[in-house]
């Protein structure tokens, strides 16, 4: 067994009703909370009823570097002593950036990967409480925040241990009001964030166990959560899938789906989950084809077999890379069809942009976890198939 490290939030509370513990945790961390929410600041008024924040920032879309600068400045001016983020993954990413930067005097671009200076984040950060209201990113337990640079037309991360939440309150009941389309898109992201770490070159035994259990929960709950939004059992399955997906990606890395998705998010501005949904089947197929041709003994082949049996609930009759590929193609394709999710062309990607997207994606940090190095031609094929 290889040596590995596993890092996560200081405390994770999971289950229907745990959001009611927010005032207790907030009082324990300080008296001057700064609140980061989504555009509808009244959506979770009951949860926030006993919180007297010293300031707030309402995010209206995907977080940008300018959003981070504005929110950080507001938290500094208010003298915040801890941050509360309640919302989807975008909101939690912004809240993490605020927590990591508000105690210092640096700019987000000082710490940005790829397009920024890439300096380590300050060690001193404000305590941070995360309450996810969607089941997708697992952002409540990851050590990075994805921000959009409109200038560079790309999404990149700020990354460091100071971004890990002090407390993550994962309450499936908070996701019951999540709209159907958001549930579908974010659910596909959660599924992807279990499959990619499981097959990553940087996986470890804890990641394998968590990611596999997340795939099992997604197989049970994703379609039901979309079709039966008030089904708390299905919502609990997807909240769990999202949580363990976040734990897995934070410790086992992602792959080509997210390597491409980061660039595509900045290029076409579509929701991250929708992009992941369009890419998941083509990337999985490309990986298995490439391993069959160039690395038939790659350990990820066996991991994909585990994923196929977990998702379909049936033993594989053909455990060759091609047999595994066919099984996953059928299952993922049927799920995407049932959820009625669009391809990349419908999301706004032009064939003329394929080359530039591939060139940028090959430099993305997520590509480092992909189980095999895909060529530029193979990545262009992924974009064609995902369109």
mmCIF file of N, CA and C in Angstrom, residues 24-159:
data_model
loop_
_atom_site.group_PDB
_atom_site.id
_atom_site.type_symbol
_atom_site.label_atom_id
_atom_site.label_comp_id
_atom_site.label_asym_id
_atom_site.label_seq_id
_atom_site.Cartn_x
_atom_site.Cartn_y
_atom_site.Cartn_z
ATOM 1 N N UNK A 24 -25.221 27.607 17.131
ATOM 2 C CA UNK A 24 -24.266 27.096 18.122
ATOM 3 C C UNK A 24 -22.841 27.193 17.591
ATOM 4 N N UNK A 25 -22.632 26.738 16.377
ATOM 5 C CA UNK A 25 -21.277 26.740 15.816
ATOM 6 C C UNK A 25 -20.802 28.168 15.550
ATOM 7 N N UNK A 26 -21.712 29.024 15.133
ATOM 8 C CA UNK A 26 -21.340 30.416 14.867
ATOM 9 C C UNK A 26 -20.899 31.111 16.154
ATOM 10 N N UNK A 27 -21.656 30.936 17.227
ATOM 11 C CA UNK A 27 -21.289 31.571 18.502
ATOM 12 C C UNK A 27 -19.944 31.046 19.002
ATOM 13 N N UNK A 28 -19.666 29.793 18.745
ATOM 14 C CA UNK A 28 -18.403 29.200 19.177
ATOM 15 C C UNK A 28 -17.205 29.823 18.447
ATOM 16 N N UNK A 29 -17.437 30.272 17.210
ATOM 17 C CA UNK A 29 -16.340 30.800 16.405
ATOM 18 C C UNK A 29 -16.160 32.308 16.531
ATOM 19 N N UNK A 30 -17.150 33.010 17.029
ATOM 20 C CA UNK A 30 -17.001 34.453 17.168
ATOM 21 C C UNK A 30 -18.333 35.161 17.287
ATOM 22 N N UNK A 31 -18.267 36.476 17.235
ATOM 23 C CA UNK A 31 -19.476 37.293 17.390
ATOM 24 C C UNK A 31 -19.753 38.156 16.162
ATOM 25 N N UNK A 32 -18.898 38.062 15.123
ATOM 26 C CA UNK A 32 -19.038 38.940 13.966
ATOM 27 C C UNK A 32 -19.008 38.116 12.673
ATOM 28 N N UNK A 33 -20.084 37.345 12.423
ATOM 29 C CA UNK A 33 -20.113 36.525 11.210
ATOM 30 C C UNK A 33 -20.381 37.367 9.955
ATOM 31 N N UNK A 34 -19.709 37.014 8.869
ATOM 32 C CA UNK A 34 -19.974 37.603 7.550
ATOM 33 C C UNK A 34 -20.612 36.505 6.715
ATOM 34 N N UNK A 35 -21.729 36.853 6.053
ATOM 35 C CA UNK A 35 -22.562 35.871 5.377
ATOM 36 C C UNK A 35 -22.378 35.950 3.860
ATOM 37 N N UNK A 36 -22.132 34.805 3.235
ATOM 38 C CA UNK A 36 -22.092 34.700 1.779
ATOM 39 C C UNK A 36 -23.236 33.788 1.348
ATOM 40 N N UNK A 37 -24.119 34.306 0.469
ATOM 41 C CA UNK A 37 -25.313 33.570 0.048
ATOM 42 C C UNK A 37 -25.456 33.643 -1.468
ATOM 43 N N UNK A 38 -26.513 32.985 -1.972
ATOM 44 C CA UNK A 38 -26.910 33.128 -3.354
ATOM 45 C C UNK A 38 -27.784 34.358 -3.535
ATOM 46 N N UNK A 39 -28.310 34.506 -4.756
ATOM 47 C CA UNK A 39 -29.067 35.734 -5.078
ATOM 48 C C UNK A 39 -30.326 35.890 -4.242
ATOM 49 N N UNK A 40 -30.959 34.767 -3.864
ATOM 50 C CA UNK A 40 -32.177 34.827 -3.052
ATOM 51 C C UNK A 40 -31.794 34.752 -1.576
ATOM 52 N N UNK A 41 -31.576 35.905 -0.993
ATOM 53 C CA UNK A 41 -31.078 35.952 0.388
ATOM 54 C C UNK A 41 -32.133 35.501 1.403
ATOM 55 N N UNK A 42 -33.400 35.398 0.984
ATOM 56 C CA UNK A 42 -34.462 35.011 1.919
ATOM 57 C C UNK A 42 -34.794 33.522 1.847
ATOM 58 N N UNK A 43 -34.149 32.798 0.933
ATOM 59 C CA UNK A 43 -34.504 31.393 0.714
ATOM 60 C C UNK A 43 -34.317 30.556 1.977
ATOM 61 N N UNK A 44 -33.290 30.868 2.762
ATOM 62 C CA UNK A 44 -32.999 30.076 3.958
ATOM 63 C C UNK A 44 -33.096 30.941 5.207
ATOM 64 N N UNK A 45 -34.116 31.798 5.223
ATOM 65 C CA UNK A 45 -34.297 32.726 6.337
ATOM 66 C C UNK A 45 -34.464 31.985 7.663
ATOM 67 N N UNK A 46 -35.128 30.839 7.633
ATOM 68 C CA UNK A 46 -35.361 30.103 8.872
ATOM 69 C C UNK A 46 -34.039 29.618 9.461
ATOM 70 N N UNK A 47 -33.138 29.130 8.614
ATOM 71 C CA UNK A 47 -31.846 28.642 9.086
ATOM 72 C C UNK A 47 -31.022 29.784 9.674
ATOM 73 N N UNK A 48 -31.148 30.966 9.061
ATOM 74 C CA UNK A 48 -30.325 32.106 9.440
ATOM 75 C C UNK A 48 -31.000 33.022 10.460
ATOM 76 N N UNK A 49 -32.148 32.613 10.943
ATOM 77 C CA UNK A 49 -32.967 33.480 11.793
ATOM 78 C C UNK A 49 -32.219 34.013 13.005
ATOM 79 N N UNK A 50 -31.384 33.203 13.621
ATOM 80 C CA UNK A 50 -30.696 33.611 14.849
ATOM 81 C C UNK A 50 -29.259 34.057 14.609
ATOM 82 N N UNK A 51 -28.926 34.352 13.342
ATOM 83 C CA UNK A 51 -27.590 34.826 12.993
ATOM 84 C C UNK A 51 -27.631 36.335 12.780
ATOM 85 N N UNK A 52 -26.838 37.066 13.517
ATOM 86 C CA UNK A 52 -26.751 38.532 13.366
ATOM 87 C C UNK A 52 -25.427 38.857 12.679
ATOM 88 N N UNK A 53 -25.470 38.856 11.341
ATOM 89 C CA UNK A 53 -24.237 39.060 10.593
ATOM 90 C C UNK A 53 -23.808 40.524 10.604
ATOM 91 N N UNK A 54 -22.511 40.755 10.458
ATOM 92 C CA UNK A 54 -21.989 42.126 10.401
ATOM 93 C C UNK A 54 -21.892 42.611 8.966
ATOM 94 N N UNK A 55 -22.137 41.740 8.034
ATOM 95 C CA UNK A 55 -22.113 42.094 6.619
ATOM 96 C C UNK A 55 -22.453 40.872 5.800
ATOM 97 N N UNK A 56 -22.708 41.079 4.493
ATOM 98 C CA UNK A 56 -23.073 39.948 3.646
ATOM 99 C C UNK A 56 -22.739 40.262 2.198
ATOM 100 N N UNK A 57 -22.687 39.202 1.417
ATOM 101 C CA UNK A 57 -22.499 39.329 -0.031
ATOM 102 C C UNK A 57 -23.371 38.283 -0.697
ATOM 103 N N UNK A 58 -24.209 38.711 -1.648
ATOM 104 C CA UNK A 58 -25.098 37.799 -2.367
ATOM 105 C C UNK A 58 -24.537 37.573 -3.769
ATOM 106 N N UNK A 59 -24.160 36.348 -4.060
ATOM 107 C CA UNK A 59 -23.603 36.002 -5.361
ATOM 108 C C UNK A 59 -24.735 35.743 -6.352
ATOM 109 N N UNK A 60 -24.615 36.303 -7.551
ATOM 110 C CA UNK A 60 -25.688 36.185 -8.532
ATOM 111 C C UNK A 60 -25.368 35.235 -9.683
ATOM 112 N N UNK A 61 -24.218 34.629 -9.689
ATOM 113 C CA UNK A 61 -23.852 33.697 -10.754
ATOM 114 C C UNK A 61 -22.630 32.907 -10.334
ATOM 115 N N UNK A 62 -21.811 32.508 -11.307
ATOM 116 C CA UNK A 62 -20.550 31.855 -10.991
ATOM 117 C C UNK A 62 -19.590 32.895 -10.417
ATOM 118 N N UNK A 63 -18.815 32.582 -9.386
ATOM 119 C CA UNK A 63 -17.963 33.597 -8.755
ATOM 120 C C UNK A 63 -16.777 33.978 -9.646
ATOM 121 N N UNK A 64 -16.536 35.261 -9.730
ATOM 122 C CA UNK A 64 -15.425 35.796 -10.516
ATOM 123 C C UNK A 64 -14.365 36.359 -9.572
ATOM 124 N N UNK A 65 -13.227 36.723 -10.150
ATOM 125 C CA UNK A 65 -12.192 37.364 -9.346
ATOM 126 C C UNK A 65 -12.693 38.703 -8.805
ATOM 127 N N UNK A 66 -13.488 39.422 -9.582
ATOM 128 C CA UNK A 66 -14.029 40.695 -9.092
ATOM 129 C C UNK A 66 -15.004 40.473 -7.943
ATOM 130 N N UNK A 67 -15.834 39.415 -8.029
ATOM 131 C CA UNK A 67 -16.720 39.083 -6.907
ATOM 132 C C UNK A 67 -15.905 38.818 -5.644
ATOM 133 N N UNK A 68 -14.819 38.073 -5.801
ATOM 134 C CA UNK A 68 -13.987 37.753 -4.635
ATOM 135 C C UNK A 68 -13.392 39.015 -4.032
ATOM 136 N N UNK A 69 -12.910 39.910 -4.902
ATOM 137 C CA UNK A 69 -12.323 41.151 -4.387
ATOM 138 C C UNK A 69 -13.365 41.971 -3.628
ATOM 139 N N UNK A 70 -14.580 42.065 -4.183
ATOM 140 C CA UNK A 70 -15.625 42.857 -3.543
ATOM 141 C C UNK A 70 -16.039 42.249 -2.206
ATOM 142 N N UNK A 71 -16.229 40.933 -2.186
ATOM 143 C CA UNK A 71 -16.660 40.277 -0.953
ATOM 144 C C UNK A 71 -15.572 40.308 0.113
ATOM 145 N N UNK A 72 -14.328 40.101 -0.281
ATOM 146 C CA UNK A 72 -13.222 40.156 0.675
ATOM 147 C C UNK A 72 -13.110 41.546 1.280
ATOM 148 N N UNK A 73 -13.226 42.568 0.435
ATOM 149 C CA UNK A 73 -13.146 43.950 0.932
ATOM 150 C C UNK A 73 -14.267 44.234 1.929
ATOM 151 N N UNK A 74 -15.466 43.718 1.642
ATOM 152 C CA UNK A 74 -16.600 43.950 2.549
ATOM 153 C C UNK A 74 -16.379 43.245 3.889
ATOM 154 N N UNK A 75 -15.854 42.036 3.845
ATOM 155 C CA UNK A 75 -15.604 41.298 5.094
ATOM 156 C C UNK A 75 -14.519 41.977 5.921
ATOM 157 N N UNK A 76 -13.472 42.467 5.255
ATOM 158 C CA UNK A 76 -12.421 43.197 5.978
ATOM 159 C C UNK A 76 -12.970 44.464 6.617
ATOM 160 N N UNK A 77 -13.749 45.212 5.854
ATOM 161 C CA UNK A 77 -14.306 46.473 6.372
ATOM 162 C C UNK A 77 -15.235 46.237 7.559
ATOM 163 N N UNK A 78 -15.983 45.108 7.506
ATOM 164 C CA UNK A 78 -16.930 44.814 8.582
ATOM 165 C C UNK A 78 -16.244 44.265 9.825
ATOM 166 N N UNK A 79 -14.964 43.922 9.713
ATOM 167 C CA UNK A 79 -14.265 43.333 10.852
ATOM 168 C C UNK A 79 -14.771 41.956 11.189
ATOM 169 N N UNK A 80 -15.119 41.187 10.176
ATOM 170 C CA UNK A 80 -15.665 39.843 10.401
ATOM 171 C C UNK A 80 -14.658 38.955 11.122
ATOM 172 N N UNK A 81 -15.160 38.102 12.021
ATOM 173 C CA UNK A 81 -14.268 37.149 12.687
ATOM 174 C C UNK A 81 -14.522 35.704 12.257
ATOM 175 N N UNK A 82 -15.583 35.459 11.477
ATOM 176 C CA UNK A 82 -15.762 34.172 10.825
ATOM 177 C C UNK A 82 -16.726 34.329 9.664
ATOM 178 N N UNK A 83 -16.715 33.349 8.762
ATOM 179 C CA UNK A 83 -17.512 33.400 7.543
ATOM 180 C C UNK A 83 -18.515 32.261 7.553
ATOM 181 N N UNK A 84 -19.752 32.569 7.129
ATOM 182 C CA UNK A 84 -20.777 31.550 6.930
ATOM 183 C C UNK A 84 -21.155 31.562 5.455
ATOM 184 N N UNK A 85 -21.042 30.419 4.798
ATOM 185 C CA UNK A 85 -21.476 30.290 3.415
ATOM 186 C C UNK A 85 -22.650 29.333 3.340
ATOM 187 N N UNK A 86 -23.776 29.793 2.745
ATOM 188 C CA UNK A 86 -24.932 28.930 2.569
ATOM 189 C C UNK A 86 -25.417 29.079 1.135
ATOM 190 N N UNK A 87 -25.357 27.986 0.392
ATOM 191 C CA UNK A 87 -25.728 28.027 -1.012
ATOM 192 C C UNK A 87 -25.131 26.847 -1.751
ATOM 193 N N UNK A 88 -25.139 26.951 -3.080
ATOM 194 C CA UNK A 88 -24.550 25.914 -3.908
ATOM 195 C C UNK A 88 -23.034 26.006 -3.927
ATOM 196 N N UNK A 89 -22.431 25.199 -4.768
ATOM 197 C CA UNK A 89 -20.978 25.140 -4.808
ATOM 198 C C UNK A 89 -20.327 26.457 -5.133
ATOM 199 N N UNK A 90 -20.957 27.249 -6.003
ATOM 200 C CA UNK A 90 -20.391 28.552 -6.366
ATOM 201 C C UNK A 90 -20.324 29.472 -5.151
ATOM 202 N N UNK A 91 -21.402 29.472 -4.370
ATOM 203 C CA UNK A 91 -21.440 30.301 -3.160
ATOM 204 C C UNK A 91 -20.385 29.843 -2.160
ATOM 205 N N UNK A 92 -20.279 28.538 -1.963
ATOM 206 C CA UNK A 92 -19.307 28.026 -0.994
ATOM 207 C C UNK A 92 -17.879 28.289 -1.453
ATOM 208 N N UNK A 93 -17.620 28.205 -2.750
ATOM 209 C CA UNK A 93 -16.284 28.533 -3.250
ATOM 210 C C UNK A 93 -15.937 29.990 -2.948
ATOM 211 N N UNK A 94 -16.890 30.882 -3.183
ATOM 212 C CA UNK A 94 -16.624 32.284 -2.884
ATOM 213 C C UNK A 94 -16.418 32.485 -1.385
ATOM 214 N N UNK A 95 -17.237 31.835 -0.567
ATOM 215 C CA UNK A 95 -17.100 31.967 0.888
ATOM 216 C C UNK A 95 -15.726 31.485 1.347
ATOM 217 N N UNK A 96 -15.237 30.405 0.748
ATOM 218 C CA UNK A 96 -13.897 29.909 1.100
ATOM 219 C C UNK A 96 -12.823 30.925 0.737
ATOM 220 N N UNK A 97 -12.970 31.547 -0.428
ATOM 221 C CA UNK A 97 -12.000 32.563 -0.832
ATOM 222 C C UNK A 97 -12.005 33.731 0.141
ATOM 223 N N UNK A 98 -13.194 34.134 0.572
ATOM 224 C CA UNK A 98 -13.305 35.237 1.535
ATOM 225 C C UNK A 98 -12.642 34.844 2.852
ATOM 226 N N UNK A 99 -12.922 33.631 3.322
ATOM 227 C CA UNK A 99 -12.332 33.186 4.586
ATOM 228 C C UNK A 99 -10.811 33.144 4.505
ATOM 229 N N UNK A 100 -10.298 32.689 3.365
ATOM 230 C CA UNK A 100 -8.851 32.536 3.223
ATOM 231 C C UNK A 100 -8.126 33.868 3.079
ATOM 232 N N UNK A 101 -8.808 34.886 2.530
ATOM 233 C CA UNK A 101 -8.123 36.136 2.186
ATOM 234 C C UNK A 101 -8.463 37.310 3.097
ATOM 235 N N UNK A 102 -9.602 37.258 3.777
ATOM 236 C CA UNK A 102 -10.062 38.448 4.511
ATOM 237 C C UNK A 102 -9.155 38.820 5.669
ATOM 238 N N UNK A 103 -8.434 37.865 6.219
ATOM 239 C CA UNK A 103 -7.570 38.165 7.355
ATOM 240 C C UNK A 103 -6.242 38.780 6.932
ATOM 241 N N UNK A 104 -5.962 38.805 5.638
ATOM 242 C CA UNK A 104 -4.693 39.341 5.144
ATOM 243 C C UNK A 104 -4.894 40.543 4.251
ATOM 244 N N UNK A 105 -3.932 40.758 3.335
ATOM 245 C CA UNK A 105 -4.021 41.921 2.459
ATOM 246 C C UNK A 105 -3.647 41.589 1.019
ATOM 247 N N UNK A 106 -3.728 40.312 0.652
ATOM 248 C CA UNK A 106 -3.361 39.930 -0.707
ATOM 249 C C UNK A 106 -4.584 39.930 -1.617
ATOM 250 N N UNK A 107 -4.314 39.867 -2.922
ATOM 251 C CA UNK A 107 -5.358 39.845 -3.947
ATOM 252 C C UNK A 107 -5.557 38.403 -4.418
ATOM 253 N N UNK A 108 -6.773 38.026 -4.819
ATOM 254 C CA UNK A 108 -6.992 36.653 -5.281
ATOM 255 C C UNK A 108 -6.038 36.220 -6.396
ATOM 256 N N UNK A 109 -5.695 37.133 -7.297
ATOM 257 C CA UNK A 109 -4.825 36.768 -8.407
ATOM 258 C C UNK A 109 -3.407 36.439 -7.942
ATOM 259 N N UNK A 110 -3.044 36.894 -6.744
ATOM 260 C CA UNK A 110 -1.724 36.530 -6.207
ATOM 261 C C UNK A 110 -1.606 35.024 -6.000
ATOM 262 N N UNK A 111 -2.749 34.336 -5.845
ATOM 263 C CA UNK A 111 -2.737 32.921 -5.469
ATOM 264 C C UNK A 111 -3.342 32.019 -6.555
ATOM 265 N N UNK A 112 -3.764 32.599 -7.656
ATOM 266 C CA UNK A 112 -4.450 31.831 -8.691
ATOM 267 C C UNK A 112 -3.501 30.911 -9.442
ATOM 268 N N UNK A 113 -3.997 29.704 -9.735
ATOM 269 C CA UNK A 113 -3.240 28.772 -10.568
ATOM 270 C C UNK A 113 -3.288 29.211 -12.030
ATOM 271 N N UNK A 114 -2.320 28.818 -12.797
ATOM 272 C CA UNK A 114 -2.245 28.953 -14.257
ATOM 273 C C UNK A 114 -2.121 30.403 -14.705
ATOM 274 N N UNK A 115 -3.091 31.259 -14.351
ATOM 275 C CA UNK A 115 -3.084 32.634 -14.873
ATOM 276 C C UNK A 115 -2.565 33.646 -13.859
ATOM 277 N N UNK A 116 -2.392 33.235 -12.598
ATOM 278 C CA UNK A 116 -1.944 34.162 -11.562
ATOM 279 C C UNK A 116 -0.541 33.836 -11.091
ATOM 280 N N UNK A 117 -0.174 34.434 -9.977
ATOM 281 C CA UNK A 117 1.177 34.239 -9.449
ATOM 282 C C UNK A 117 1.353 32.872 -8.790
ATOM 283 N N UNK A 118 0.241 32.262 -8.363
ATOM 284 C CA UNK A 118 0.314 30.923 -7.782
ATOM 285 C C UNK A 118 0.971 30.861 -6.415
ATOM 286 N N UNK A 119 1.034 32.006 -5.702
ATOM 287 C CA UNK A 119 1.649 31.996 -4.376
ATOM 288 C C UNK A 119 0.773 31.216 -3.401
ATOM 289 N N UNK A 120 1.355 30.562 -2.398
ATOM 290 C CA UNK A 120 0.543 29.873 -1.386
ATOM 291 C C UNK A 120 -0.397 30.856 -0.690
ATOM 292 N N UNK A 121 -1.564 30.362 -0.327
ATOM 293 C CA UNK A 121 -2.502 31.192 0.426
ATOM 294 C C UNK A 121 -1.947 31.483 1.809
ATOM 295 N N UNK A 122 -2.357 32.610 2.400
ATOM 296 C CA UNK A 122 -1.908 32.903 3.764
ATOM 297 C C UNK A 122 -2.319 31.787 4.721
ATOM 298 N N UNK A 123 -1.439 31.482 5.678
ATOM 299 C CA UNK A 123 -1.771 30.436 6.651
ATOM 300 C C UNK A 123 -2.897 30.878 7.574
ATOM 301 N N UNK A 124 -2.920 32.185 7.886
ATOM 302 C CA UNK A 124 -3.964 32.714 8.768
ATOM 303 C C UNK A 124 -5.223 32.954 7.940
ATOM 304 N N UNK A 125 -6.316 32.313 8.320
ATOM 305 C CA UNK A 125 -7.591 32.516 7.638
ATOM 306 C C UNK A 125 -8.674 32.658 8.691
ATOM 307 N N UNK A 126 -9.828 33.152 8.270
ATOM 308 C CA UNK A 126 -10.958 33.227 9.189
ATOM 309 C C UNK A 126 -11.647 31.860 9.248
ATOM 310 N N UNK A 127 -12.176 31.473 10.401
ATOM 311 C CA UNK A 127 -12.961 30.236 10.467
ATOM 312 C C UNK A 127 -14.134 30.300 9.492
ATOM 313 N N UNK A 128 -14.537 29.151 8.982
ATOM 314 C CA UNK A 128 -15.539 29.104 7.917
ATOM 315 C C UNK A 128 -16.520 27.967 8.179
ATOM 316 N N UNK A 129 -17.836 28.301 8.128
ATOM 317 C CA UNK A 129 -18.901 27.307 8.242
ATOM 318 C C UNK A 129 -19.568 27.173 6.882
ATOM 319 N N UNK A 130 -19.681 25.946 6.398
ATOM 320 C CA UNK A 130 -20.259 25.693 5.075
ATOM 321 C C UNK A 130 -21.578 24.945 5.207
ATOM 322 N N UNK A 131 -22.624 25.454 4.537
ATOM 323 C CA UNK A 131 -23.917 24.783 4.472
ATOM 324 C C UNK A 131 -24.320 24.656 3.004
ATOM 325 N N UNK A 132 -24.102 23.495 2.379
ATOM 326 C CA UNK A 132 -24.481 23.339 0.970
ATOM 327 C C UNK A 132 -25.991 23.201 0.801
ATOM 328 N N UNK A 133 -26.512 23.833 -0.241
ATOM 329 C CA UNK A 133 -27.944 23.743 -0.545
ATOM 330 C C UNK A 133 -28.194 23.027 -1.866
ATOM 331 N N UNK A 134 -27.129 22.556 -2.510
ATOM 332 C CA UNK A 134 -27.236 21.684 -3.669
ATOM 333 C C UNK A 134 -26.340 20.480 -3.432
ATOM 334 N N UNK A 135 -26.554 19.433 -4.201
ATOM 335 C CA UNK A 135 -25.732 18.225 -4.079
ATOM 336 C C UNK A 135 -24.948 18.059 -5.372
ATOM 337 N N UNK A 136 -23.713 18.587 -5.361
ATOM 338 C CA UNK A 136 -22.936 18.531 -6.578
ATOM 339 C C UNK A 136 -21.444 18.629 -6.377
ATOM 340 N N UNK A 137 -20.987 19.772 -5.907
ATOM 341 C CA UNK A 137 -19.553 20.041 -5.913
ATOM 342 C C UNK A 137 -18.794 19.440 -4.751
ATOM 343 N N UNK A 138 -19.464 19.204 -3.621
ATOM 344 C CA UNK A 138 -18.739 18.798 -2.417
ATOM 345 C C UNK A 138 -17.822 19.885 -1.904
ATOM 346 N N UNK A 139 -18.109 21.126 -2.285
ATOM 347 C CA UNK A 139 -17.235 22.247 -1.946
ATOM 348 C C UNK A 139 -17.076 22.437 -0.452
ATOM 349 N N UNK A 140 -18.018 21.924 0.328
ATOM 350 C CA UNK A 140 -17.956 22.087 1.785
ATOM 351 C C UNK A 140 -16.764 21.363 2.409
ATOM 352 N N UNK A 141 -16.140 20.442 1.655
ATOM 353 C CA UNK A 141 -15.018 19.687 2.229
ATOM 354 C C UNK A 141 -13.782 19.703 1.324
ATOM 355 N N UNK A 142 -13.719 20.646 0.394
ATOM 356 C CA UNK A 142 -12.549 20.732 -0.484
ATOM 357 C C UNK A 142 -11.700 21.942 -0.125
ATOM 358 N N UNK A 143 -10.444 21.892 -0.541
ATOM 359 C CA UNK A 143 -9.475 22.938 -0.181
ATOM 360 C C UNK A 143 -9.146 23.825 -1.368
ATOM 361 N N UNK A 144 -10.137 24.066 -2.219
ATOM 362 C CA UNK A 144 -9.918 24.975 -3.340
ATOM 363 C C UNK A 144 -11.197 25.746 -3.628
ATOM 364 N N UNK A 145 -11.044 26.880 -4.282
ATOM 365 C CA UNK A 145 -12.172 27.697 -4.717
ATOM 366 C C UNK A 145 -11.977 28.031 -6.184
ATOM 367 N N UNK A 146 -12.984 27.733 -6.991
ATOM 368 C CA UNK A 146 -12.907 27.984 -8.432
ATOM 369 C C UNK A 146 -13.484 29.366 -8.725
ATOM 370 N N UNK A 147 -12.673 30.200 -9.366
ATOM 371 C CA UNK A 147 -13.096 31.551 -9.749
ATOM 372 C C UNK A 147 -12.951 31.724 -11.256
ATOM 373 N N UNK A 148 -13.837 32.528 -11.841
ATOM 374 C CA UNK A 148 -13.801 32.812 -13.270
ATOM 375 C C UNK A 148 -13.031 34.102 -13.537
ATOM 376 N N UNK A 149 -12.112 34.028 -14.488
ATOM 377 C CA UNK A 149 -11.457 35.240 -14.996
ATOM 378 C C UNK A 149 -12.089 35.568 -16.340
ATOM 379 N N UNK A 150 -12.915 36.607 -16.362
ATOM 380 C CA UNK A 150 -13.536 37.002 -17.631
ATOM 381 C C UNK A 150 -12.489 37.505 -18.606
ATOM 382 N N UNK A 151 -11.429 38.079 -18.081
ATOM 383 C CA UNK A 151 -10.353 38.583 -18.936
ATOM 384 C C UNK A 151 -9.671 37.444 -19.682
ATOM 385 N N UNK A 152 -9.410 36.343 -18.990
ATOM 386 C CA UNK A 152 -8.711 35.212 -19.602
ATOM 387 C C UNK A 152 -9.664 34.155 -20.156
ATOM 388 N N UNK A 153 -10.969 34.304 -19.897
ATOM 389 C CA UNK A 153 -11.991 33.366 -20.339
ATOM 390 C C UNK A 153 -11.691 31.937 -19.857
ATOM 391 N N UNK A 154 -11.444 31.833 -18.565
ATOM 392 C CA UNK A 154 -11.130 30.532 -17.992
ATOM 393 C C UNK A 154 -11.495 30.533 -16.512
ATOM 394 N N UNK A 155 -11.763 29.335 -15.983
ATOM 395 C CA UNK A 155 -11.952 29.159 -14.550
ATOM 396 C C UNK A 155 -10.698 28.522 -13.975
ATOM 397 N N UNK A 156 -10.207 29.071 -12.888
ATOM 398 C CA UNK A 156 -9.021 28.525 -12.232
ATOM 399 C C UNK A 156 -9.259 28.491 -10.726
ATOM 400 N N UNK A 157 -8.370 27.817 -10.024
ATOM 401 C CA UNK A 157 -8.542 27.631 -8.582
ATOM 402 C C UNK A 157 -7.552 28.431 -7.765
ATOM 403 N N UNK A 158 -8.020 28.842 -6.594
ATOM 404 C CA UNK A 158 -7.154 29.153 -5.468
ATOM 405 C C UNK A 158 -7.162 27.884 -4.621
ATOM 406 N N UNK A 159 -6.018 27.500 -4.100
ATOM 407 C CA UNK A 159 -5.950 26.193 -3.463
ATOM 408 C C UNK A 159 -5.016 26.221 -2.256
#
